Amino acid sequence: MSSISRLGVLTGGGDAPGLNAVIRAVVKAASNCGIECVGLEDSFDGLIEPDRSRLLTPRHVTGILRLGGTILGTTNRGNPFAYPVSTSEGTHDYSDRVVEMFHQMGLGALIVIGGDGTLAIAHRFSGCGIPVVGVPKTIDNDIVGTTNCFGFDTAVAFATDAIDRLHTTAEAHHRIMVVEVMGRYTGWIALHSGVAGGADAILIPEIPFDIEHVAARLLERDRLGAKFSIVVVAEGAFSKGGSLSLVEAARDGRVERLGGIGVQVCEALAHATGKETRSVVLGHLQRGGAPTSFDRVLATRFGGKAVELVRCGEFGTMVAFAPPDIVARRLEDVVGRTKSVPMDFDLLTTAKRLGVTFGD
Ligand code: F6P
């Protein structure tokens, strides 16, 4: 057991339902074994700027289990390695300051709750001597080494509910409804919500699509008597020979923003089928609201395990879900990689067997 008496906790990257559940679990588990918790605000900003941190006791986290968002705030522009500052001694990035502040604050460990970008930053700080434990978060479910990230189940539940609602109006008007969901470069949300919502076509980045194949399948449905169809499109999907649809290119340390493929698919299907089509973008609604019970439980288990890893001195690690267990993975085995939907994934092959088209 390590003799750490004070740890820092932060949330980085886009928010995901369940962040507060992790914070609560970390604070309670740590407090119960005599470790003090300092909450750092807005990702690594809490270790750059003074007065951006506060002590968290179990009383401060009472009632946050079911809340979306994060009581600590977050940012996806919080990479201290990407912000050079000019001083009389030359140009430095902010990472030195983070390390300095970490020690000044008397912290013995840092729990970093974030997605791939934030975990990559955590890994770099681990190399700078900060004892780090990561907690994987993202609605996209694209982090390597863990079957699930918390937030994913909530996003899928929301998207499924939206698809259910679109079904009734699609059927009433004999229309094709196209729904664009998040997921960045992977199709996990589209695949799971599409299958759960009974979609007829699911377009994911892992399978570049041919719009004519999609149209042919939807027209076949018409001939068989179903005069409406539901198409779920992942924001990162693209056609064969085509490219990603962006609303904003990467700039100033910000990652590129995906979006717009839903509208394009909608227009292309109207043209190819001659049917009335409409499109909906679910956007950030997928990230808001209360976490599902699954995500609350997973987030709580992640938080508890993260504190255990701190106590055991197992740093440079990330907690992960390897059903039925919560395990530790080495950060170097995880960061910089993306967990895509495998082509032999049972849910994908099952959907195909049921007649769902992926446009391939
Ligand atoms: O990674 C989570 C996610 O919601 C992606 O699905 C989406 O592409 C992106 O974040 C949107 O990020 P922002 O908060 O910058 O709009």
Short mmCIF file of C-alpha atoms in Angstrom, two decimals, residues 56-297:
data_model
loop_
_atom_site.label_atom_id
_atom_site.label_comp_id
_atom_site.label_asym_id
_atom_site.label_seq_id
_atom_site.Cartn_x
_atom_site.Cartn_y
_atom_site.Cartn_z
CA LEU A 56 -13.97 17.73 -2.00
CA THR A 57 -15.42 15.90 0.97
CA PRO A 58 -18.23 13.30 0.92
CA ARG A 59 -20.61 16.12 1.82
CA HIS A 60 -19.70 17.96 -1.41
CA VAL A 61 -20.60 14.98 -3.56
CA THR A 62 -23.89 14.08 -1.92
CA GLY A 63 -26.68 13.96 -4.49
CA ILE A 64 -24.53 14.11 -7.64
CA LEU A 65 -24.74 10.41 -8.59
CA ARG A 66 -27.66 10.97 -10.93
CA LEU A 67 -26.54 14.30 -12.42
CA GLY A 68 -25.23 14.70 -15.98
CA GLY A 69 -22.32 17.04 -16.72
CA THR A 70 -19.47 17.41 -14.24
CA ILE A 71 -19.29 19.46 -11.06
CA LEU A 72 -15.62 20.13 -11.86
CA GLY A 73 -16.21 21.53 -15.34
CA THR A 74 -14.31 20.34 -18.39
CA THR A 75 -12.78 21.52 -21.64
CA ASN A 76 -11.53 19.85 -24.77
CA ARG A 77 -8.96 22.59 -25.27
CA GLY A 78 -7.12 21.78 -22.07
CA ASN A 79 -3.86 20.32 -23.35
CA PRO A 80 -1.01 21.90 -21.34
CA PHE A 81 1.51 20.49 -23.84
CA ALA A 82 -0.15 22.53 -26.62
CA TYR A 83 -0.03 25.99 -25.05
CA PRO A 84 3.37 27.62 -25.40
CA VAL A 85 4.11 30.60 -23.12
CA SER A 86 6.85 33.09 -23.76
CA THR A 87 9.07 34.00 -20.83
CA SER A 88 12.35 35.89 -20.52
CA GLU A 89 14.01 32.46 -20.57
CA GLY A 90 12.37 31.40 -23.81
CA THR A 91 9.22 29.58 -24.85
CA HIS A 92 7.82 26.88 -22.60
CA ASP A 93 4.71 24.81 -22.68
CA TYR A 94 2.49 24.73 -19.60
CA SER A 95 3.36 21.16 -18.69
CA ASP A 96 6.25 22.23 -16.41
CA ARG A 97 3.82 24.41 -14.52
CA VAL A 98 1.39 21.51 -14.10
CA VAL A 99 4.13 19.35 -12.60
CA GLU A 100 5.24 22.21 -10.33
CA MET A 101 1.69 22.96 -9.18
CA PHE A 102 1.00 19.26 -8.59
CA HIS A 103 3.86 19.12 -6.09
CA GLN A 104 3.11 22.56 -4.61
CA MET A 105 -0.45 21.43 -3.84
CA GLY A 106 0.91 18.45 -1.93
CA LEU A 107 -0.77 15.94 -4.22
CA GLY A 108 0.49 12.36 -4.21
CA ALA A 109 -1.55 11.11 -7.17
CA LEU A 110 -3.78 12.32 -9.96
CA ILE A 111 -6.98 10.64 -11.13
CA VAL A 112 -7.75 11.76 -14.68
CA ILE A 113 -11.24 11.05 -15.98
CA GLY A 114 -11.29 11.53 -19.74
CA GLY A 115 -11.41 10.24 -23.29
CA ASP A 116 -8.57 9.33 -25.62
CA GLY A 117 -7.17 12.89 -25.84
CA THR A 118 -7.20 13.49 -22.08
CA LEU A 119 -5.75 10.05 -21.35
CA ALA A 120 -2.94 10.73 -23.82
CA ILE A 121 -2.13 13.93 -21.90
CA ALA A 122 -2.28 11.95 -18.63
CA HIS A 123 0.13 9.43 -20.09
CA ARG A 124 2.60 12.21 -20.96
CA PHE A 125 2.40 13.55 -17.40
CA SER A 126 3.01 10.04 -16.15
CA GLY A 127 6.28 10.25 -18.08
CA CYS A 128 7.00 13.57 -16.30
CA GLY A 129 6.83 11.79 -12.94
CA ILE A 130 3.20 12.45 -11.93
CA PRO A 131 1.61 9.29 -10.51
CA VAL A 132 -1.48 9.00 -12.70
CA VAL A 133 -4.52 6.71 -12.80
CA GLY A 134 -6.89 7.17 -15.75
CA VAL A 135 -10.63 6.56 -15.94
CA PRO A 136 -12.01 6.07 -19.48
CA LYS A 137 -14.96 8.25 -20.42
CA THR A 138 -16.75 8.77 -23.69
CA ILE A 139 -20.16 8.29 -25.18
CA ASP A 140 -18.34 7.09 -28.34
CA ASN A 141 -17.10 3.90 -26.60
CA ASP A 142 -13.95 4.00 -28.71
CA ILE A 143 -11.27 3.58 -26.02
CA VAL A 144 -9.08 0.53 -26.42
CA GLY A 145 -8.86 -1.97 -23.55
CA THR A 146 -12.31 -1.52 -22.03
CA THR A 147 -15.51 -3.16 -23.22
CA ASN A 148 -17.55 -0.16 -22.14
CA CYS A 149 -16.95 3.44 -21.23
CA PHE A 150 -19.57 5.05 -19.03
CA GLY A 151 -21.77 7.47 -20.97
CA PHE A 152 -22.13 5.12 -23.91
CA ASP A 153 -25.15 3.29 -22.53
CA THR A 154 -26.91 6.58 -21.79
CA ALA A 155 -26.22 7.91 -25.29
CA VAL A 156 -27.50 4.68 -26.84
CA ALA A 157 -30.63 4.76 -24.68
CA PHE A 158 -31.35 8.34 -25.75
CA ALA A 159 -30.74 7.59 -29.45
CA THR A 160 -32.95 4.50 -29.24
CA ASP A 161 -35.77 6.53 -27.74
CA ALA A 162 -35.38 9.08 -30.56
CA ILE A 163 -35.51 6.32 -33.19
CA ASP A 164 -38.66 4.91 -31.57
CA ARG A 165 -40.27 8.33 -31.88
CA LEU A 166 -39.16 8.72 -35.48
CA HIS A 167 -40.67 5.34 -36.33
CA THR A 168 -44.23 6.47 -35.66
CA THR A 169 -43.98 9.65 -37.71
CA ALA A 170 -42.05 7.90 -40.51
CA GLU A 171 -44.76 5.25 -40.74
CA ALA A 172 -47.60 7.78 -40.65
CA HIS A 173 -46.12 9.75 -43.58
CA HIS A 174 -44.56 6.84 -45.51
CA ARG A 175 -41.24 8.63 -45.29
CA ILE A 176 -37.59 7.78 -44.95
CA MET A 177 -36.25 9.30 -41.74
CA VAL A 178 -32.49 9.72 -41.43
CA VAL A 179 -31.03 10.19 -37.97
CA GLU A 180 -27.42 11.29 -37.44
CA VAL A 181 -25.82 10.17 -34.19
CA MET A 182 -22.42 10.93 -32.62
CA GLY A 183 -19.49 8.54 -32.28
CA ARG A 184 -16.58 10.34 -33.98
CA TYR A 185 -14.61 7.86 -36.10
CA THR A 186 -16.49 4.79 -34.87
CA GLY A 187 -19.99 3.39 -35.28
CA TRP A 188 -20.68 2.02 -31.81
CA ILE A 189 -23.58 4.37 -31.00
CA ALA A 190 -25.09 3.99 -34.49
CA LEU A 191 -24.84 0.21 -34.42
CA HIS A 192 -26.26 -0.28 -30.93
CA SER A 193 -29.04 2.30 -31.18
CA GLY A 194 -29.81 1.24 -34.74
CA VAL A 195 -30.29 -2.38 -33.75
CA ALA A 196 -32.14 -1.48 -30.54
CA GLY A 197 -34.44 0.87 -32.49
CA GLY A 198 -35.01 -1.56 -35.39
CA ALA A 199 -33.36 0.61 -38.06
CA ASP A 200 -33.40 -0.60 -41.67
CA ALA A 201 -30.04 0.88 -42.62
CA ILE A 202 -27.07 1.68 -40.37
CA LEU A 203 -24.14 3.57 -41.82
CA ILE A 204 -20.89 3.51 -39.86
CA PRO A 205 -17.34 4.77 -40.51
CA GLU A 206 -15.96 1.22 -40.44
CA ILE A 207 -18.00 0.36 -43.59
CA PRO A 208 -17.91 3.01 -46.34
CA PHE A 209 -21.35 2.92 -47.96
CA ASP A 210 -22.78 2.95 -51.46
CA ILE A 211 -25.96 5.04 -51.43
CA GLU A 212 -27.41 3.00 -54.30
CA HIS A 213 -27.20 -0.15 -52.17
CA VAL A 214 -28.98 1.62 -49.33
CA ALA A 215 -31.68 2.96 -51.66
CA ALA A 216 -32.20 -0.49 -53.22
CA ARG A 217 -32.81 -2.02 -49.79
CA LEU A 218 -35.29 0.70 -48.79
CA LEU A 219 -37.21 0.37 -52.08
CA GLU A 220 -37.36 -3.37 -51.53
CA ARG A 221 -39.02 -2.68 -48.18
CA ASP A 222 -41.59 -0.56 -50.02
CA ARG A 223 -42.32 -3.40 -52.42
CA LEU A 224 -42.79 -5.76 -49.47
CA GLY A 225 -45.36 -3.38 -47.98
CA ALA A 226 -43.39 -1.31 -45.44
CA LYS A 227 -43.72 2.17 -46.91
CA PHE A 228 -41.33 3.82 -44.49
CA SER A 229 -37.74 3.31 -43.37
CA ILE A 230 -35.35 4.41 -40.65
CA VAL A 231 -31.71 5.10 -41.48
CA VAL A 232 -29.18 5.65 -38.69
CA VAL A 233 -25.99 7.42 -39.77
CA ALA A 234 -22.90 7.79 -37.59
CA GLU A 235 -21.43 11.29 -37.83
CA GLY A 236 -18.15 9.76 -39.05
CA ALA A 237 -19.72 7.66 -41.82
CA PHE A 238 -18.71 8.35 -45.43
CA SER A 239 -19.42 6.92 -48.84
CA LYS A 240 -17.10 4.60 -50.78
CA GLY A 241 -14.44 6.83 -52.27
CA GLY A 242 -15.81 9.77 -50.25
CA SER A 243 -14.45 11.53 -47.19
CA LEU A 244 -15.51 12.61 -43.70
CA SER A 245 -18.10 15.37 -43.47
CA LEU A 246 -16.81 18.21 -41.26
CA VAL A 247 -18.51 21.24 -39.79
CA GLU A 248 -15.15 22.64 -38.72
CA ALA A 249 -11.57 21.70 -39.53
CA ALA A 250 -8.99 21.26 -36.75
CA ARG A 251 -7.42 24.54 -35.63
CA ASP A 252 -5.66 26.20 -32.68
CA GLY A 253 -5.25 22.95 -30.77
CA ARG A 254 -8.90 22.01 -31.32
CA VAL A 255 -9.83 18.75 -32.98
CA GLU A 256 -11.96 18.71 -36.13
CA ARG A 257 -15.73 18.71 -35.66
CA LEU A 258 -17.74 16.10 -37.53
CA GLY A 259 -21.27 16.56 -38.83
CA GLY A 260 -23.48 16.97 -41.85
CA ILE A 261 -23.43 13.45 -43.26
CA GLY A 262 -27.06 12.87 -42.14
CA VAL A 263 -28.36 15.69 -44.36
CA GLN A 264 -26.25 14.49 -47.27
CA VAL A 265 -27.54 10.92 -46.96
CA CYS A 266 -31.08 12.26 -46.64
CA GLU A 267 -30.80 14.26 -49.88
CA ALA A 268 -29.10 11.43 -51.74
CA LEU A 269 -31.82 8.97 -50.68
CA ALA A 270 -34.58 11.37 -51.76
CA HIS A 271 -32.94 11.52 -55.16
CA ALA A 272 -32.25 7.78 -55.44
CA THR A 273 -35.64 6.56 -54.19
CA GLY A 274 -38.02 9.35 -55.19
CA LYS A 275 -39.48 9.16 -51.68
CA GLU A 276 -40.06 11.93 -49.17
CA THR A 277 -37.18 12.06 -46.70
CA ARG A 278 -36.41 14.01 -43.54
CA SER A 279 -33.30 14.17 -41.37
CA VAL A 280 -32.63 14.77 -37.68
CA VAL A 281 -29.31 15.37 -35.91
CA LEU A 282 -29.35 14.23 -32.27
CA GLY A 283 -26.14 16.11 -31.43
CA HIS A 284 -25.34 16.99 -27.85
CA LEU A 285 -28.68 15.73 -26.55
CA GLN A 286 -26.89 12.37 -26.51
CA ARG A 287 -24.42 13.72 -23.94
CA GLY A 288 -26.88 15.43 -21.63
CA GLY A 289 -29.19 14.25 -18.90
CA ALA A 290 -29.00 11.65 -16.17
CA PRO A 291 -26.82 8.56 -16.63
CA THR A 292 -28.61 5.22 -16.98
CA SER A 293 -28.35 2.78 -14.08
CA PHE A 294 -25.76 0.80 -16.08
CA ASP A 295 -23.58 3.90 -16.46
CA ARG A 296 -24.01 4.86 -12.79
CA VAL A 297 -22.87 1.41 -11.72
#
